[in-house]
Each structure stands twice: as C-alpha cells, then as structure tokens.
Coordinates of C-alpha atoms and ligand atoms in Angstrom, one line a residue:
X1 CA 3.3 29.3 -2.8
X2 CA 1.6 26.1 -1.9
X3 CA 1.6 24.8 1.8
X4 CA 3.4 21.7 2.4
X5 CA 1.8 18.7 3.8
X6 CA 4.2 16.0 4.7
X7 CA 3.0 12.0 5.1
X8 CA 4.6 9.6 7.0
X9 CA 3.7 5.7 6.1
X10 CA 3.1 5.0 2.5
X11 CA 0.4 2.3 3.4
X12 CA -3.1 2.3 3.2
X13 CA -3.9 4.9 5.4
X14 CA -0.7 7.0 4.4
X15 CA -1.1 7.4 1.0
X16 CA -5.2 7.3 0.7
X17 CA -4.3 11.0 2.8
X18 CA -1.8 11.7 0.0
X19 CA -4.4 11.4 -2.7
X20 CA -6.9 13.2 -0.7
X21 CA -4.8 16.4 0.0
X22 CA -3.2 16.1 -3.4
X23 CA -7.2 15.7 -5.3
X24 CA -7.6 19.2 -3.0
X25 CA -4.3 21.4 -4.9
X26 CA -4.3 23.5 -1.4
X27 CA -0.7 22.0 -0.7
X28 CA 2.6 20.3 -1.9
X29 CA 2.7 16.1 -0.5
X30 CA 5.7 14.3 0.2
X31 CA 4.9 10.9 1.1
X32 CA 7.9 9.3 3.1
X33 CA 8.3 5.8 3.9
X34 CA 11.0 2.9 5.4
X35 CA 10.6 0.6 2.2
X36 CA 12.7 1.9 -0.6
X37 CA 10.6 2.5 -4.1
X38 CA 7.0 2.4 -2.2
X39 CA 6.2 5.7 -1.5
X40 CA 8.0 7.1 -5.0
X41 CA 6.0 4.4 -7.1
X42 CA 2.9 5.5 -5.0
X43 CA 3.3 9.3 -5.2
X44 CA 4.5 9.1 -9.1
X45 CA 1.6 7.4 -10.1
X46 CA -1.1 9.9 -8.3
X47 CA 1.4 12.4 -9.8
X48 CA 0.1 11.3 -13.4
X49 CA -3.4 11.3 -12.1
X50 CA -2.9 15.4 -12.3
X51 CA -4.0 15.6 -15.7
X52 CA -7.2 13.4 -14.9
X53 CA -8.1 14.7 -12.1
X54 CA -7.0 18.6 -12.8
X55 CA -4.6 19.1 -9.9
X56 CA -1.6 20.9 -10.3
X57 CA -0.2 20.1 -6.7
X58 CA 3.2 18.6 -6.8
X59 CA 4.0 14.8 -4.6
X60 CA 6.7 13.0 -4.4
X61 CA 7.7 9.8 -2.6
X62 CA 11.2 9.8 -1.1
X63 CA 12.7 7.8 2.0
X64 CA 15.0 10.7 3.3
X65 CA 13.7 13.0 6.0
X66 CA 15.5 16.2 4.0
X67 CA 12.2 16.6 1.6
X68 CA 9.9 16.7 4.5
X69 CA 12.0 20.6 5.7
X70 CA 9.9 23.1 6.5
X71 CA 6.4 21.0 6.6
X72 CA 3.0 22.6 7.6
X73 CA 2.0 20.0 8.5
X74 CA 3.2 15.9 9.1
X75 CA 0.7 12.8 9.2
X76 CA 2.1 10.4 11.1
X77 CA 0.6 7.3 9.6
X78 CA 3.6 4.6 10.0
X79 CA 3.3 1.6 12.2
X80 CA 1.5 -1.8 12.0
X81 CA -1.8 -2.4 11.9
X82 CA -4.2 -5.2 13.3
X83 CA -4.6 -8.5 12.1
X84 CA -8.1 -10.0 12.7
X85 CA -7.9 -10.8 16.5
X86 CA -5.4 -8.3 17.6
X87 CA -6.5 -4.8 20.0
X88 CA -5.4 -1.3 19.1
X89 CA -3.5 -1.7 22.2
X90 CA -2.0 -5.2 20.5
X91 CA 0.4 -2.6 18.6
X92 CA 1.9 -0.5 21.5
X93 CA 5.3 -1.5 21.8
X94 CA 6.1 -1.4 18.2
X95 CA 4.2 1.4 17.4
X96 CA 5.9 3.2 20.0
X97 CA 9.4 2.4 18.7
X98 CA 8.2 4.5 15.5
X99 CA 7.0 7.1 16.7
X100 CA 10.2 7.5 18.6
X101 CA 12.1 7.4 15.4
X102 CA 10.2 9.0 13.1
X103 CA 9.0 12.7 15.5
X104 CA 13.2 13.1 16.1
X105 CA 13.2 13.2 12.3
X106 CA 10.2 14.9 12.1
X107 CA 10.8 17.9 14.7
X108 CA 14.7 18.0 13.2
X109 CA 13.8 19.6 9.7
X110 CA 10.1 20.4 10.4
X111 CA 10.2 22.7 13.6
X112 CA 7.2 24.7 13.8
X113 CA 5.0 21.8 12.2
X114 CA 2.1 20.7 13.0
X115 CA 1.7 17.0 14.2
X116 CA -1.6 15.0 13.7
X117 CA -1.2 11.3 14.6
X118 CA -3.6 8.4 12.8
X119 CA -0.9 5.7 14.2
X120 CA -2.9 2.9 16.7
X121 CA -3.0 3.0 19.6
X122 CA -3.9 6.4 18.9
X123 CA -4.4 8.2 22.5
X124 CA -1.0 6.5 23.6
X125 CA 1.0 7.7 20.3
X126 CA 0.0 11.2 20.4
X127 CA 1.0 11.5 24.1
X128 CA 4.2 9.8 22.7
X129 CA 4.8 12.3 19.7
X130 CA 3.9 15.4 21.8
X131 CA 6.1 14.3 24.7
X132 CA 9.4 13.6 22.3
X133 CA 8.5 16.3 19.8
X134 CA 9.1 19.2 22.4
X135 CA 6.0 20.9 20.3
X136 CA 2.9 22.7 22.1
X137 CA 0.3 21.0 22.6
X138 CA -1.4 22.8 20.3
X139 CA 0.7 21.4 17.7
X140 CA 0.3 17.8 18.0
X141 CA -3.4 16.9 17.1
X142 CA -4.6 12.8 17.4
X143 CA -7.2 11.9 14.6
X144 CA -10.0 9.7 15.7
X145 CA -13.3 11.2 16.9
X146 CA -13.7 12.2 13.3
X147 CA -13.4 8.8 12.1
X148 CA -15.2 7.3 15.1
X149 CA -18.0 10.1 15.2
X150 CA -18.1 9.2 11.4
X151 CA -18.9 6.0 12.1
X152 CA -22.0 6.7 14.5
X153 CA -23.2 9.0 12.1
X154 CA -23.0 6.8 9.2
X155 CA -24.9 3.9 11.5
X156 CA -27.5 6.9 12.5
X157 CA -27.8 7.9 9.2
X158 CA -28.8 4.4 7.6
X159 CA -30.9 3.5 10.2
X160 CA -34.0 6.4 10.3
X161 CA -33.1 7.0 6.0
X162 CA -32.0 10.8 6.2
X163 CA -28.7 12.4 4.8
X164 CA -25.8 12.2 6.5
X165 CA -25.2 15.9 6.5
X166 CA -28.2 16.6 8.9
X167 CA -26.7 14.6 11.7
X168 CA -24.5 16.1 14.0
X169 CA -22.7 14.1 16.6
X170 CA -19.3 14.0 19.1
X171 CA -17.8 10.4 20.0
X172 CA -15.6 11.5 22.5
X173 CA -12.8 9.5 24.6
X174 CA -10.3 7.2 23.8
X175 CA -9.7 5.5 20.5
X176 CA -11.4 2.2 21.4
X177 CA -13.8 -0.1 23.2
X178 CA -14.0 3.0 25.9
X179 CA -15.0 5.8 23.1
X180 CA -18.3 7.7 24.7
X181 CA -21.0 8.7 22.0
X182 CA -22.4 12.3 23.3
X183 CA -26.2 11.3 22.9
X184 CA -27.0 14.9 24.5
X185 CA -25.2 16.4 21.5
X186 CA -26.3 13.7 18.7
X187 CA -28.8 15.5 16.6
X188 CA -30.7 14.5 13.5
X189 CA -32.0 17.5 11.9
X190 CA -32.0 19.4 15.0
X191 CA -34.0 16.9 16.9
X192 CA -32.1 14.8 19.8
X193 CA -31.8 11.5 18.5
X194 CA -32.8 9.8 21.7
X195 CA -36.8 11.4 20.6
X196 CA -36.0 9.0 17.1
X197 CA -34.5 5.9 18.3
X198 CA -35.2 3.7 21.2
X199 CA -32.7 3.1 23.6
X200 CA -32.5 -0.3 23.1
X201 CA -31.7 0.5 19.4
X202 CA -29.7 3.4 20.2
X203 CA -27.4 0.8 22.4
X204 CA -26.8 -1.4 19.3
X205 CA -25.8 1.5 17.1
X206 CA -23.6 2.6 20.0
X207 CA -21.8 -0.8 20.1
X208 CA -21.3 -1.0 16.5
X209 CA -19.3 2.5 16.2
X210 CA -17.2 1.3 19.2
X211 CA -16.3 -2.0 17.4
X212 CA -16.7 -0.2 13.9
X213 CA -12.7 -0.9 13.1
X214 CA -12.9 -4.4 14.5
X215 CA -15.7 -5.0 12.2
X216 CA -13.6 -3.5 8.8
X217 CA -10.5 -5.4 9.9
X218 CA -12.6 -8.9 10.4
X219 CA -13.9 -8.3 6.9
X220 CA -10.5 -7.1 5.4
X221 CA -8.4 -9.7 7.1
X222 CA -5.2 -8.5 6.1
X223 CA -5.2 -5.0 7.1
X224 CA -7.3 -2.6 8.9
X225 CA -9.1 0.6 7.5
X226 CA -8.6 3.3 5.5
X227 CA -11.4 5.2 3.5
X228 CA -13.0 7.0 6.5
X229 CA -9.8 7.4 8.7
X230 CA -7.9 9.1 5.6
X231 CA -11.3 11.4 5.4
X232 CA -10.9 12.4 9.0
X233 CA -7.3 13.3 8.6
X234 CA -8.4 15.4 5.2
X235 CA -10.8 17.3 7.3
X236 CA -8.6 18.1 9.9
X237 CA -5.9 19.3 7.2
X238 CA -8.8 21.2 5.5
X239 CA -9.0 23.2 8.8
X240 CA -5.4 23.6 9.8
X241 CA -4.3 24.7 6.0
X242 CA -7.5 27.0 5.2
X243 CA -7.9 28.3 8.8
X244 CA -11.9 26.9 9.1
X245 CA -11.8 27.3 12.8
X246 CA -13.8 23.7 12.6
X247 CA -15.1 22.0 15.8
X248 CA -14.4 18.5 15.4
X249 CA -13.7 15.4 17.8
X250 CA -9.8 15.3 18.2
X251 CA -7.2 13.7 20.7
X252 CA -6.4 16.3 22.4
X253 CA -3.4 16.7 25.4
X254 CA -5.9 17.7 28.4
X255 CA -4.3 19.9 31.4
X256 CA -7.2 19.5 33.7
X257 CA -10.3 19.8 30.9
X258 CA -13.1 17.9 31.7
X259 CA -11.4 16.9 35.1
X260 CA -8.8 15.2 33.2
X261 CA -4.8 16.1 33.5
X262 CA -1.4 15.0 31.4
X263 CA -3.4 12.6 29.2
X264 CA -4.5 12.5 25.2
X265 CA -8.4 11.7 25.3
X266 CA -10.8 12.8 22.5
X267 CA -12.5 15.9 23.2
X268 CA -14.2 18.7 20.9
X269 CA -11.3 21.1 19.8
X270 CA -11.4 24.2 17.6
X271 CA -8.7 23.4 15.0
X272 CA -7.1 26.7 12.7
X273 CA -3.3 27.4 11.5
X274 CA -2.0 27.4 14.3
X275 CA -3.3 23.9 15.4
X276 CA -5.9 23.7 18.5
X277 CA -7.3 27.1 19.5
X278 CA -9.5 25.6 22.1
X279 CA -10.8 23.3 23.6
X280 CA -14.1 23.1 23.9
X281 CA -15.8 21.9 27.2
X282 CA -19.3 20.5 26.6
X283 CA -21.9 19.5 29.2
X284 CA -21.8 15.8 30.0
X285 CA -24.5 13.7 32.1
X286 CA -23.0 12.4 35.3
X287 CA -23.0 8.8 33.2
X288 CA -21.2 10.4 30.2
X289 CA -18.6 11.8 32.8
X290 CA -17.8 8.6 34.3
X291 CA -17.6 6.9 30.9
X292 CA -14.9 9.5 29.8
X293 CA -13.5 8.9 33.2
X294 CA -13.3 5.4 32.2
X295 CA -11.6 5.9 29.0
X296 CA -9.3 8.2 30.3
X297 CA -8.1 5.0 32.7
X298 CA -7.8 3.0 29.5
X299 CA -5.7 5.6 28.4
X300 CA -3.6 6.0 31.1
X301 CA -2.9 2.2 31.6
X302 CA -1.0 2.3 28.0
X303 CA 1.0 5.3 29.0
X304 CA 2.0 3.8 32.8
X305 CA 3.0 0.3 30.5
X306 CA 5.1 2.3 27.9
X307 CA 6.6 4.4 30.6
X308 CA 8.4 1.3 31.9
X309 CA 9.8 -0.1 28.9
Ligands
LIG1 N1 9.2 5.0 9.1 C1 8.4 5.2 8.1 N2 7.4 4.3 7.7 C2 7.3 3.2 8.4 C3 8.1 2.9 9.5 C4 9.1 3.9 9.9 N3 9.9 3.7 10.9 N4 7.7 1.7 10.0 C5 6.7 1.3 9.2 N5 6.5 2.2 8.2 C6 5.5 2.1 7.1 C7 5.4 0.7 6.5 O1 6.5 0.4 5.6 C8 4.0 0.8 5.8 O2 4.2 1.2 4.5 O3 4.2 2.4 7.6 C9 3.3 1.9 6.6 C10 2.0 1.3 7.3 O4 1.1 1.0 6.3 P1 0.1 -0.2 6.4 O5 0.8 -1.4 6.9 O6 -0.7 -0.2 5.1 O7 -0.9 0.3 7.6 P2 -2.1 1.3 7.5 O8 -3.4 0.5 7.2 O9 -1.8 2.4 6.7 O10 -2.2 1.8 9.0 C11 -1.2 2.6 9.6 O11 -2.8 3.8 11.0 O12 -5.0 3.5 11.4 C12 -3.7 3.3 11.9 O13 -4.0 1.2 13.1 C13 -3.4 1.8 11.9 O14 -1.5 2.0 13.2 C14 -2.0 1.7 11.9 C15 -1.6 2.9 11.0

C-alpha cells in the first residue's frame, strides 16, 4: 500500500507539494482546503496528468478533515502570504489562528503523523503546531533551511559557474532577516568557499539569500514563492517516506542544542520515518554563535507576542 501524504492549503505552495509528491508515486495526496471546489478542481486535474506523466498515485481535493485519517505525513501550508512590503512576521496573528484550527483537526484523525510546517512565520508556527499538536518533537519538522540554503547555493552556484550539485552548504537560524549562512561548512567541490570568493563578495551573496523571498515576492507582487519552497518540502518527504536518513537544514524544537532551549530555530537534523533522529550539532565560530543567538531572540520575540494574545 501506498503511504499517505496529506496537504493542507491548496495555494501555491500547497498544491506545487501536491504535484511534486504525486509526479514521485511513493504516496496517496489529499490536498485539503477552506474554499470549497479549490483543492478538488486542483487535485482532479493533476489527477489527469497521471497518464502524461505515468503516475499511478491517487489525489484528491476535499474540504473535510475525515480523508486526511491515518496520514504519514501533513504539510501545513494554509495561511496568508506577503504582499510586497509586508515581513514574515507581518502574518503572525492570522497565521497563528490557522494553525490553531487546522493541527486540532490534524492530530484528531492523523495521530501518529508527522507534521512539517511551510506556513510564515515559520519558526513561530512550528513552535505553535508542536505545542497544540501534543506530538514529539520529533514529529513536527519546520521547512526552511532547505529553501533558504537553496537559495545561497543557487547564488554560489551562479556566481564562480559550477553545478549546483557540488556545493554543499547549511543556512541555519530563523526563517528570516536573522538566517546565519555556515561559511565554515559552505563548500564548493570540497574547497571552503571563503578560498573562492572574497568577503566582500561573499557578504553580497549572503544578503541576497537572507532577502531571497523578499526579492520573489517584490517581483511577483501578488503572492510570495513557491517553486523552491515546494522542493524543500519534497525533499524532506523524500526522507521521511523512503527513510534516507538525509541531513538537511530544518526548524527544529531545540532543548538546550547549540545553547538554545524551548524554541524552533533552524539547525542540521537527520530526518527518517520516524521524523528527526538527531540533531546534529556542528562547530560554529564564536561570530556564527552569536548570530544564531541573535536569531534565536528574533524567534523568541514572536513567541513572547503570540503568548499574550
Ligand atoms: N484551512 C485550510 N486552508 C486554509 C485556511 C484554513 N483555515 N486558511 C487559509 N487557507 C488556504 C487558503 O484558502 C489558500 O488556498 O491556504 C491557502 C494559501 O495559499 P496561498 O494564498 O496561495 O499562499 P501560498 O503562497 O501557498 O503560501 C502559504 O506558505 O511559504 C508560506 O509565507 C507563505 O505563509 C504562507 C504559506
């Protein structure tokens, strides 16, 4: 039988997942939604791309919690995203309502899922999910050093002319302004990248990852982005459903890791079927530590405002 991967948002980001997982056969998609006929229209008509595209995984769009029993794993994707002008953080009090709503619904008929959030402000709605879902830690997983790690490596990759496959890099912290590129871990064919770039240069690429979704949603104006976030989530799935035992850049709920305690910040994880394995504790420069530190705050700061609503 078929895993079951369930997605919650039928927007951009929500069903560009569903189309991924679906294009991959490894597991059934039910793509949930608020708006009645949106996520049926959306998951009948990649349903007739099966022929094309030679999957014979089943998806189905529905608006009723029920389909999503006995998930492997749930996307949370539903929420608002920015406008041109507006902060991750702009979305915090309504994005927080969701979450609320839609983990009771999730946890009711999907006990023993797996959680992995893509909803903004991403470190903020993990910690949310995890603290009303009553699941392990292990079992609620924030996406966003893949996406922000694939950013830098993207910039990296462009810039010296080399594939993209022979850079390795971690972008850990929080999802935004505070994210901390590893450069001690940022390789380009084995080589540290700080022998191939100047600093100076190194600084601009830096910027441009942490404003990397500012920069899609100025262009896009009317909604924010979707190709390489839906990827990250894909990759994560890829691990959970087919038990990689991938490294990779997640939110993850730290008890005291990399002197951090009660708080979602992006840190390397090992991810498998049963969600995160480990967590993996690299070596930081002092600098890198106080930048994480500084994330961390960031963090924090949305949790302590949410906590008083
Ligand atoms: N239950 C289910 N779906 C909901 C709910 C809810 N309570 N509230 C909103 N939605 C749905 C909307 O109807 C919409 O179809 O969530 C979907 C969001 O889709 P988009 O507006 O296209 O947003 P998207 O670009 O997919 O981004 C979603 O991911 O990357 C983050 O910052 C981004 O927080 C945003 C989220």
């Amino acid at each position: 039988m078929r895993k079951k991967v369930s997605i919650v948002g039928a927007g951009q980001v929500g069903a560009t997942t569903a189309q991924r997982i679906f294009e991959k056969q490894y597991a059934d998609v039910v793509l949930i939604d608020i708006v009645e006929g949106l996520p049926q229209g959306k998951a009948l008509d990649m349903l007739e791309s099966g022929p094309v595209v030679g999957s014979d995984a089943q998806v189905i769009g529905t608006n009723d919690y029920k389909d999503t029993a006995n998930s492997d794993i749930v996307v949370i994707t539903s929420g608002v995203a920015r406008k041109p002008g507006m902060s991750r953080d702009d979305l915090l009090f309504t994005n927080m309502k969701i979450m609320d709503s839609v983990t009771s619904e999730i946890v009711k008929y999907s006990p023993e899922t797996i959680i992995i959030v893509v909803t903004n402000p991403l470190d903020a709605m993990a910690q949310r999910v995890y603290q009303s879902s009553g699941l392990p830690r292990e079992k609620v997983i924030g996406q966003s050093g893949v996406l922000d790690t694939a950013r830098f490596r993207t910039f990296l990759a462009q810039e010296l002319n080399v594939s993209i496959r022979d850079i390795q890099a971690y972008v850990l912290g929080g999802h935004g302004d505070t994210m901390v590129p590893v450069l001690g871990y940022t390789t380009v064919g084995g080589v540290p990248v700080s022998e191939l770039i100047s600093e100076k240069r190194l600084g601009e690429i830096i910027k441009r990852t942490q404003d990397g979704g500012a920069e899609i949603v100025s262009l896009l104006k009317t909604g924010s982005a979707y190709y390489a976030p839906s990827a990250g989530v894909a990759e994560m799935v890829d691990s959970i459903i087919l038990n990689q035992h991938r490294i990779l850049p997640c939110a993850a709920y730290l008890t005291g890791e990399y002197g951090i305690n009660n708080l979602y910040v992006g840190v390397p994880v090992k991810i498998g079927s049963s969600g995160i394995e480990e967590i993996i504790q690299i070596n930081l420069s002092n600098e890198e530590q106080a930048m994480l530190n500084a994330s961390a705050d960031a963090v924090q700061e949305l949790i302590d405002v949410m906590s008083k609503q």
